[in-house]
Amino acid sequence: MSGAAAHPIGDLDLIDLTDPHTFQRDDLPDMWRAFRDRSPVHWHPARGDAPGFWALSRYPDVLAVYRDADRFWSEGGTVLATLLAGGDSAAGKMLAVTDGVRHREIKAVLQRSFSARVVARINERIRARTRRLVAEVLDAGEVDFVPRVAEQLPMATIGDLLDLPAADLPMLLRCNKLALSSDTGTTSPLESVAARNEILLYFADLVAARRRNPGDDVVSALATARINGSPLREDEVVYNCYSLIIGGDESSRVAATGTVLALARHHDQWRALLDGSASVATATEEALRWTTPAMHFGRRATADVEIAGVRVRAGDIVTLWNTSANFDETEFADPGSFRLGRRPNRHLALGHGPHFCLGAFLGRAELSGLLDCLRDLVGGIEVTGAPRRIYSNFLFGHSSLPVVFRPRRSAR
Ligand code: HEM
């Protein structure tokens, strides 16, 4: 143990992992190193109305809980907001908060609906759209990368998958931002609930329309699917559409922004991408590890379990801090270095085990499309102002990134 002297972080019991302010700190890597060293299975004390919970920060412990879906359930919620509130109203209906047989059945329906044809069409569109958006900001002087590029890509992609009218995307983007994260830190819980309801109502109408008139899209696939001869219930279809629009937008958006910021700050890695000494495939995985957009997920223990010698009781809340595990020195060599050629890279940015990210192929396609396009068209990236952090205890990233993109002299 390197102990408190190595980390001037102070008393870990005083750090509030439920408070979005905590994730505005500049010493987060030191804070997480202190948790891994001093209290890897940390009991986070109750505060106010919020109950206490476990916070796991080491890679092997986080991995073990992700794998063990029998003893660590998702139906009691999977993020601090719902775990601490006592549950998720979509439990047993929405994939991420459903366990056991029903989880496998719904996941199979969704995976089938991502047919090879649908995926090929979407990949092609991701590449074309990324090129168009990046070409538009080349030589445009200072632009904010977030609204000009990062916000456009995932919403349009998920819009393709669900076949949503382009005119509806700005409203859905606004609701997504309010529902999960906040650009300003001033979103009230009531505003978040209202935004979630607006998305659910939107999909309730759309699902009814697609049931009557199905097309070649994921909403239609869900609306017309049968499991053991029975259709999915309407609330199951609506909640899963909701989960796709939220899951498909937020994480990819902040991963793209964080990747551009990292490339601008690490000139050697930017050069490695340009001269081909790092492949887009390994760069995509390192970008996911480095940005780790979903800082935590969580579970409820269904039985008494020992984790790294600490007794966790049935019913306890156990949170898994991807943002720490992905920088654990016991799993990653020199984890604080951004290395586009990193191999192996068994990061947990997309989770692990039965609840492994359903949209992993899309998240990866969006990031590799961006890296490919930057390598081909852009010669230099300059950050021209202070990036603004998202205000959340769940999502890590930036809501604003002023940049100048300079064209590559010999565009490929
Ligand atoms: C699950 C991260 C993109 C939809 C997950 C989980 C993580 C994650 C960590 C595991 C949750 C858990 O174990 O409780 C990310 C990141 C992404 C991304 C970092 C982008 C860079 C997407 C996209 C979609 C999506 C594009 C939509 C198409 C989902 C769904 C689940 C999930 C529905 C639940 C899967 C299940 O419970 O079986 N994601 N995701 N994600 N993700 Fe993603």
Coordinates of C-alpha atoms and ligand atoms in Angstrom, one line a residue:
M1 CA 0.0 0.0 0.0
S2 CA 1.4 3.4 -0.8
G3 CA -0.8 5.0 1.9
A4 CA -2.1 8.4 2.6
A5 CA 1.3 10.1 2.3
A6 CA 1.4 9.4 -1.5
H7 CA -2.0 10.9 -2.0
P8 CA -2.9 14.2 -0.3
I9 CA -6.5 13.2 -0.7
G10 CA -7.5 13.1 2.9
D11 CA -10.3 11.1 4.5
L12 CA -12.0 9.0 1.9
D13 CA -15.2 9.0 4.0
L14 CA -15.6 12.7 3.3
I15 CA -15.7 12.2 -0.4
D16 CA -19.3 12.2 -1.7
L17 CA -19.5 10.0 -4.8
T18 CA -23.2 10.9 -5.2
D19 CA -22.4 14.6 -5.6
P20 CA -21.7 15.8 -9.2
H21 CA -19.4 18.4 -7.8
T22 CA -16.9 15.7 -6.8
F23 CA -16.4 14.9 -10.5
Q24 CA -15.4 18.5 -11.3
R25 CA -12.2 18.1 -9.2
D26 CA -8.9 18.3 -11.1
D27 CA -7.3 15.5 -9.1
L28 CA -9.6 12.7 -9.9
P29 CA -6.8 10.3 -11.0
D30 CA -5.2 10.8 -7.5
M31 CA -8.6 10.4 -5.8
W32 CA -9.2 7.1 -7.5
R33 CA -5.7 5.9 -6.8
A34 CA -6.3 6.6 -3.2
F35 CA -9.5 4.5 -3.2
R36 CA -7.7 1.6 -5.0
D37 CA -4.8 1.7 -2.5
R38 CA -6.5 2.5 0.7
S39 CA -10.1 1.3 0.5
P40 CA -10.8 -0.8 -2.7
V41 CA -14.1 -2.1 -1.3
H42 CA -15.1 1.1 0.2
W43 CA -18.2 1.6 2.4
H44 CA -19.6 5.0 1.3
P45 CA -21.5 6.3 4.3
A46 CA -25.2 7.2 4.2
R47 CA -25.8 10.9 3.7
G48 CA -29.1 12.7 4.4
D49 CA -31.9 10.5 2.9
A50 CA -29.4 8.5 0.8
P51 CA -28.5 5.1 2.1
G52 CA -24.8 3.9 2.3
F53 CA -23.3 1.8 -0.5
W54 CA -20.2 -0.1 -1.5
A55 CA -17.8 1.6 -4.0
L56 CA -15.5 -0.8 -5.9
S57 CA -12.5 0.8 -7.6
R58 CA -10.1 -2.1 -8.5
Y59 CA -10.3 -3.8 -11.9
P60 CA -10.6 -7.5 -10.7
D61 CA -13.4 -6.7 -8.2
V62 CA -15.4 -4.7 -10.7
L63 CA -14.9 -7.4 -13.4
A64 CA -16.0 -10.1 -10.9
V65 CA -19.3 -8.4 -10.1
Y66 CA -20.1 -7.6 -13.7
R67 CA -19.7 -11.4 -14.4
D68 CA -21.8 -12.6 -11.5
A69 CA -25.3 -11.7 -12.5
D70 CA -26.8 -14.3 -10.2
R71 CA -25.5 -12.7 -7.0
F72 CA -25.6 -9.1 -8.3
W73 CA -28.9 -8.0 -9.7
S74 CA -29.7 -5.1 -12.0
E75 CA -33.5 -5.0 -11.3
G76 CA -32.9 -2.8 -8.2
G77 CA -31.4 -0.1 -10.5
T78 CA -28.0 0.2 -12.1
V79 CA -27.0 3.8 -11.5
L80 CA -26.7 5.7 -8.3
A81 CA -29.8 7.8 -9.0
T82 CA -32.1 4.8 -9.1
L83 CA -30.2 2.6 -6.7
L84 CA -30.3 5.2 -3.9
A85 CA -34.0 6.0 -4.6
G86 CA -34.8 2.3 -4.0
G87 CA -35.4 1.1 -7.5
D88 CA -36.1 1.8 -11.2
S89 CA -39.7 2.0 -12.5
A90 CA -38.6 0.2 -15.7
A91 CA -37.3 -2.9 -13.7
G92 CA -38.2 -6.1 -15.4
K93 CA -39.1 -4.3 -18.6
M94 CA -36.1 -2.4 -19.9
L95 CA -33.1 -4.5 -20.8
A96 CA -30.5 -2.8 -18.6
V97 CA -32.7 -3.3 -15.5
T98 CA -34.0 -6.8 -16.2
D99 CA -32.3 -10.0 -15.1
G100 CA -32.4 -13.7 -15.8
V101 CA -34.4 -15.3 -18.5
R102 CA -36.4 -12.2 -19.5
H103 CA -33.2 -10.3 -19.9
R104 CA -31.8 -12.9 -22.3
E105 CA -35.1 -13.0 -24.3
I106 CA -35.3 -9.2 -24.8
K107 CA -31.6 -9.0 -25.6
A108 CA -32.0 -11.7 -28.2
V109 CA -34.8 -9.8 -29.9
L110 CA -32.8 -6.6 -29.9
Q111 CA -29.7 -8.3 -31.2
R112 CA -31.6 -9.9 -34.0
S113 CA -33.0 -6.6 -35.0
F114 CA -29.4 -5.3 -35.6
S115 CA -29.3 -7.4 -38.7
A116 CA -26.2 -7.5 -40.9
R117 CA -28.1 -5.4 -43.5
V118 CA -29.1 -2.7 -40.9
V119 CA -25.5 -2.6 -39.5
A120 CA -23.9 -2.3 -42.9
R121 CA -26.3 0.6 -43.9
I122 CA -25.6 2.4 -40.6
N123 CA -21.8 2.0 -40.8
E124 CA -21.9 3.5 -44.3
R125 CA -24.0 6.5 -43.1
I126 CA -21.7 7.0 -40.0
R127 CA -18.7 7.4 -42.3
A128 CA -20.4 9.7 -44.8
R129 CA -21.9 11.9 -42.0
T130 CA -18.6 12.1 -40.1
R131 CA -16.7 13.2 -43.2
R132 CA -19.3 15.9 -44.0
L133 CA -19.4 17.3 -40.4
V134 CA -15.6 17.3 -40.1
A135 CA -15.1 18.8 -43.6
E136 CA -17.5 21.6 -42.6
V137 CA -15.4 22.7 -39.6
L138 CA -12.0 22.5 -41.4
D139 CA -10.7 26.0 -41.9
A140 CA -13.9 27.4 -40.3
G141 CA -11.8 29.1 -37.5
E142 CA -12.8 28.4 -33.9
V143 CA -15.8 26.1 -33.5
D144 CA -17.3 24.3 -30.5
F145 CA -16.7 20.6 -31.4
V146 CA -19.6 19.5 -29.2
P147 CA -22.6 21.1 -30.9
R148 CA -20.9 21.1 -34.4
V149 CA -19.8 17.5 -34.5
A150 CA -20.1 15.4 -31.3
E151 CA -23.8 16.0 -30.7
Q152 CA -24.8 15.4 -34.3
L153 CA -23.2 12.0 -34.9
P154 CA -24.8 9.7 -32.3
M155 CA -28.3 11.1 -32.5
A156 CA -28.3 10.8 -36.2
T157 CA -27.0 7.2 -36.0
I158 CA -29.6 6.2 -33.4
G159 CA -32.2 8.0 -35.5
D160 CA -31.2 5.8 -38.5
L161 CA -31.4 2.7 -36.3
L162 CA -34.9 3.6 -35.0
D163 CA -35.9 5.4 -38.3
L164 CA -36.8 8.6 -36.5
P165 CA -37.7 11.8 -38.5
A166 CA -34.6 14.1 -38.6
A167 CA -36.9 17.0 -37.4
D168 CA -37.5 15.2 -34.1
L169 CA -33.8 14.7 -33.2
P170 CA -33.1 18.2 -31.6
M171 CA -36.1 17.8 -29.2
L172 CA -34.8 14.3 -28.3
L173 CA -31.3 15.5 -27.8
R174 CA -32.5 18.3 -25.5
C175 CA -34.5 15.7 -23.4
N176 CA -31.6 13.3 -23.2
K177 CA -29.3 16.0 -21.8
L178 CA -31.9 16.9 -19.2
A179 CA -32.7 13.3 -18.3
L180 CA -29.2 12.1 -17.5
S181 CA -26.7 14.8 -17.3
S182 CA -26.5 18.5 -17.3
D183 CA -24.4 21.1 -19.1
T184 CA -24.9 23.7 -16.4
G185 CA -25.6 21.9 -13.0
T186 CA -28.9 23.7 -12.7
T187 CA -31.2 20.9 -13.9
S188 CA -33.8 20.2 -11.1
P189 CA -35.0 16.6 -10.4
L190 CA -38.4 17.7 -11.7
E191 CA -37.0 18.8 -15.0
S192 CA -35.2 15.5 -15.4
V193 CA -38.4 13.5 -14.7
A194 CA -40.3 15.7 -17.2
A195 CA -37.7 15.1 -19.8
R196 CA -37.8 11.4 -19.3
N197 CA -41.6 11.4 -19.6
E198 CA -41.4 13.4 -22.8
I199 CA -39.2 10.8 -24.3
L200 CA -41.5 8.0 -23.1
L201 CA -44.6 9.7 -24.5
Y202 CA -42.9 10.3 -27.8
F203 CA -42.1 6.6 -28.2
A204 CA -45.5 5.5 -27.0
D205 CA -47.0 7.3 -30.1
L206 CA -44.3 6.0 -32.4
V207 CA -44.6 2.4 -31.2
A208 CA -48.4 2.5 -31.9
A209 CA -47.7 3.8 -35.4
R210 CA -45.0 1.2 -36.2
R211 CA -47.3 -1.6 -34.9
R212 CA -49.8 -0.6 -37.5
N213 CA -47.3 0.0 -40.2
P214 CA -43.9 -1.7 -39.5
G215 CA -40.7 -0.9 -41.4
D216 CA -37.1 -2.1 -41.5
D217 CA -36.0 -0.5 -38.2
V218 CA -35.5 -1.4 -34.5
V219 CA -38.7 0.2 -33.2
S220 CA -40.7 -2.0 -35.7
A221 CA -38.7 -5.1 -34.8
L222 CA -39.5 -4.6 -31.1
A223 CA -43.1 -3.7 -31.8
T224 CA -43.7 -6.8 -33.9
A225 CA -41.4 -9.3 -32.0
R226 CA -42.8 -12.4 -30.4
I227 CA -41.2 -14.2 -27.5
N228 CA -42.6 -17.8 -27.0
G229 CA -45.5 -16.8 -29.3
S230 CA -46.4 -13.6 -27.3
P231 CA -45.7 -10.0 -28.4
L232 CA -43.7 -7.8 -26.1
R233 CA -45.9 -5.6 -23.8
E234 CA -46.3 -2.0 -24.9
D235 CA -44.4 -0.7 -21.9
E236 CA -41.5 -3.1 -22.6
V237 CA -41.2 -1.8 -26.2
V238 CA -41.4 1.8 -25.1
Y239 CA -38.9 1.5 -22.3
N240 CA -36.4 -0.3 -24.6
C241 CA -36.7 2.4 -27.2
Y242 CA -36.1 4.9 -24.4
S243 CA -33.0 3.0 -23.4
L244 CA -31.7 3.0 -26.9
I245 CA -32.0 6.7 -27.4
I246 CA -30.4 7.5 -24.1
G247 CA -27.7 4.8 -24.3
G248 CA -27.1 5.5 -28.0
D249 CA -26.6 9.2 -27.5
E250 CA -24.9 10.3 -24.3
S251 CA -21.9 8.0 -24.0
S252 CA -20.9 8.2 -27.7
R253 CA -21.2 11.9 -27.7
V254 CA -18.8 12.4 -24.7
A255 CA -16.5 9.7 -26.0
A256 CA -16.1 11.6 -29.3
T257 CA -15.4 14.8 -27.5
G258 CA -13.0 13.3 -25.0
T259 CA -11.1 11.6 -27.9
V260 CA -10.5 14.9 -29.8
L261 CA -9.4 16.5 -26.5
A262 CA -6.9 13.7 -25.8
L263 CA -5.6 13.8 -29.4
A264 CA -5.0 17.6 -29.1
R265 CA -3.2 17.2 -25.8
H266 CA -1.0 14.2 -26.8
H267 CA 1.0 15.3 -29.9
D268 CA 3.0 12.1 -30.1
Q269 CA -0.2 10.0 -30.2
W270 CA -1.8 12.3 -32.8
R271 CA 1.4 11.8 -34.9
A272 CA 1.1 8.0 -34.4
L273 CA -2.4 8.1 -35.8
L274 CA -1.4 10.3 -38.8
D275 CA 1.6 8.2 -39.8
G276 CA -0.2 4.9 -39.3
S277 CA 2.0 3.6 -36.6
A278 CA -1.1 3.2 -34.4
S279 CA -4.1 1.5 -36.1
V280 CA -7.6 2.9 -35.9
A281 CA -8.7 -0.4 -34.3
T282 CA -6.4 -0.1 -31.2
A283 CA -6.9 3.6 -31.1
T284 CA -10.7 3.1 -30.8
E285 CA -10.2 0.9 -27.8
E286 CA -7.7 3.3 -26.1
A287 CA -10.1 6.1 -26.7
L288 CA -12.9 4.2 -25.0
R289 CA -10.6 3.4 -22.0
W290 CA -9.3 6.9 -21.8
T291 CA -12.6 8.6 -21.9
T292 CA -14.7 6.0 -20.0
P293 CA -17.9 8.0 -20.4
A294 CA -20.0 5.9 -18.0
M295 CA -18.1 6.4 -14.7
H296 CA -20.1 3.9 -12.8
F297 CA -22.8 1.2 -12.9
G298 CA -24.2 -0.6 -10.0
R299 CA -26.0 -3.7 -8.7
R300 CA -27.8 -5.0 -5.6
A301 CA -26.3 -8.1 -3.9
T302 CA -28.8 -10.9 -3.8
A303 CA -26.8 -13.0 -1.2
D304 CA -24.1 -12.4 1.3
V305 CA -20.8 -12.3 -0.7
E306 CA -17.2 -11.7 0.1
I307 CA -15.4 -9.2 -2.2
A308 CA -11.6 -9.0 -1.7
G309 CA -12.0 -10.1 1.9
V310 CA -14.9 -7.7 2.7
R311 CA -18.3 -9.1 3.6
V312 CA -21.1 -7.6 1.5
R313 CA -24.7 -8.4 2.7
A314 CA -27.7 -9.5 0.7
G315 CA -29.6 -6.3 -0.3
D316 CA -26.5 -4.1 -0.3
I317 CA -25.9 -1.6 -3.1
V318 CA -22.6 -2.2 -4.9
T319 CA -21.3 0.4 -7.3
L320 CA -18.6 -0.4 -9.9
W321 CA -16.3 2.5 -10.8
N322 CA -15.3 1.9 -14.4
T323 CA -13.5 5.2 -14.3
S324 CA -11.1 3.8 -11.7
A325 CA -10.9 0.2 -12.9
N326 CA -9.8 1.3 -16.4
F327 CA -6.8 3.0 -14.8
D328 CA -5.9 0.2 -12.4
E329 CA -2.1 -0.4 -12.5
T330 CA -2.5 -4.1 -11.9
E331 CA -4.4 -4.5 -15.2
F332 CA -2.9 -1.8 -17.4
A333 CA 0.8 -1.0 -17.9
D334 CA 1.3 2.7 -17.3
P335 CA -2.4 3.4 -17.2
G336 CA -2.0 7.2 -17.0
S337 CA -0.5 7.2 -20.5
F338 CA -2.7 7.7 -23.5
R339 CA -1.3 5.1 -25.9
L340 CA -3.2 4.5 -29.2
G341 CA -1.4 1.2 -29.8
R342 CA -2.1 -0.2 -26.4
R343 CA -2.4 -4.0 -26.4
P344 CA -3.9 -5.8 -24.6
N345 CA -6.6 -3.4 -23.7
R346 CA -9.3 -5.2 -21.7
H347 CA -11.1 -2.0 -20.6
L348 CA -14.5 -2.0 -19.0
A349 CA -15.8 1.1 -20.7
L350 CA -18.6 -1.0 -22.3
G351 CA -19.2 -3.1 -19.2
H352 CA -18.7 -6.9 -19.1
G353 CA -20.8 -10.1 -18.8
P354 CA -24.5 -10.5 -19.5
H355 CA -25.2 -6.8 -19.5
F356 CA -22.3 -6.0 -21.8
C357 CA -23.3 -2.9 -23.9
L358 CA -25.9 -3.8 -26.5
G359 CA -24.7 -0.9 -28.7
A360 CA -21.0 -1.6 -28.4
F361 CA -20.7 -2.2 -32.2
L362 CA -22.3 1.2 -32.8
G363 CA -20.2 3.1 -30.2
R364 CA -17.1 1.5 -31.7
A365 CA -18.2 2.3 -35.3
E366 CA -18.8 5.9 -34.4
L367 CA -15.4 6.3 -32.7
S368 CA -13.5 4.5 -35.4
G369 CA -15.4 6.5 -38.1
L370 CA -14.3 9.7 -36.3
L371 CA -10.6 8.6 -35.9
D372 CA -10.5 7.5 -39.6
C373 CA -11.9 10.8 -40.7
L374 CA -9.6 12.9 -38.5
R375 CA -6.5 10.9 -39.8
D376 CA -7.6 11.4 -43.4
L377 CA -8.6 15.1 -43.4
V378 CA -7.1 16.9 -40.4
G379 CA -3.5 17.9 -40.1
G380 CA -3.7 19.6 -36.7
I381 CA -6.1 20.1 -33.8
E382 CA -5.8 23.1 -31.5
V383 CA -7.9 23.6 -28.3
T384 CA -8.6 27.3 -28.3
G385 CA -10.5 27.7 -25.0
A386 CA -11.3 26.0 -21.7
P387 CA -13.3 22.8 -22.2
R388 CA -16.5 22.7 -20.0
R389 CA -17.2 19.6 -17.9
I390 CA -20.6 17.9 -17.8
Y391 CA -22.1 18.1 -14.4
S392 CA -23.1 14.5 -13.4
N393 CA -22.2 11.7 -11.0
F394 CA -22.7 9.2 -13.9
L395 CA -21.4 10.6 -17.1
F396 CA -17.9 11.9 -17.4
G397 CA -17.0 14.3 -20.3
H398 CA -17.3 17.7 -21.7
S399 CA -20.3 19.8 -22.9
S400 CA -18.1 22.3 -24.7
L401 CA -14.8 22.1 -26.5
P402 CA -13.6 25.1 -28.5
V403 CA -11.2 23.9 -31.2
V404 CA -9.6 24.8 -34.6
F405 CA -9.1 22.0 -37.1
R406 CA -6.4 22.6 -39.7
P407 CA -6.7 20.6 -42.9
R408 CA -4.2 17.9 -43.7
R409 CA -2.0 19.1 -46.6
S410 CA -2.1 15.8 -48.4
A411 CA -5.7 14.7 -47.7
R412 CA -5.9 10.9 -48.0
Ligands
HEM1 C1 -25.1 -1.2 -21.5 C2 -21.4 1.9 -22.0 C3 -23.0 3.0 -26.5 C4 -27.2 0.8 -25.4 C5 -23.9 -0.6 -21.3 C6 -23.0 -0.8 -20.2 C7 -22.0 0.1 -20.4 C8 -22.2 0.9 -21.6 C9 -20.8 0.3 -19.4 C10 -23.2 -1.8 -19.1 C11 -24.3 -1.5 -18.1 C12 -24.4 -2.4 -17.0 O1 -23.6 -3.4 -16.9 O2 -25.3 -2.3 -16.1 C13 -21.5 2.5 -23.3 C14 -20.5 3.4 -23.9 C15 -21.0 3.6 -25.2 C16 -22.2 3.0 -25.4 C17 -19.3 3.8 -23.2 C18 -20.4 4.5 -26.3 C19 -19.1 4.9 -26.4 C20 -24.3 2.5 -26.6 C21 -25.1 2.6 -27.8 C22 -26.3 2.1 -27.5 C23 -26.2 1.5 -26.1 C24 -24.7 3.3 -29.1 C25 -27.6 1.9 -28.3 C26 -27.7 1.4 -29.4 C27 -27.0 0.1 -24.3 C28 -28.0 -0.8 -23.7 C29 -27.4 -1.5 -22.6 C30 -26.0 -0.9 -22.5 C31 -29.4 -1.0 -24.2 C32 -28.0 -2.5 -21.6 C33 -27.5 -3.9 -22.0 C34 -27.9 -5.0 -21.1 O3 -28.4 -4.7 -20.0 O4 -27.8 -6.2 -21.5 N1 -23.4 0.4 -22.1 N2 -22.5 2.3 -24.2 N3 -24.9 1.8 -25.7 N4 -25.8 0.0 -23.6 FE1 -24.1 1.0 -23.9

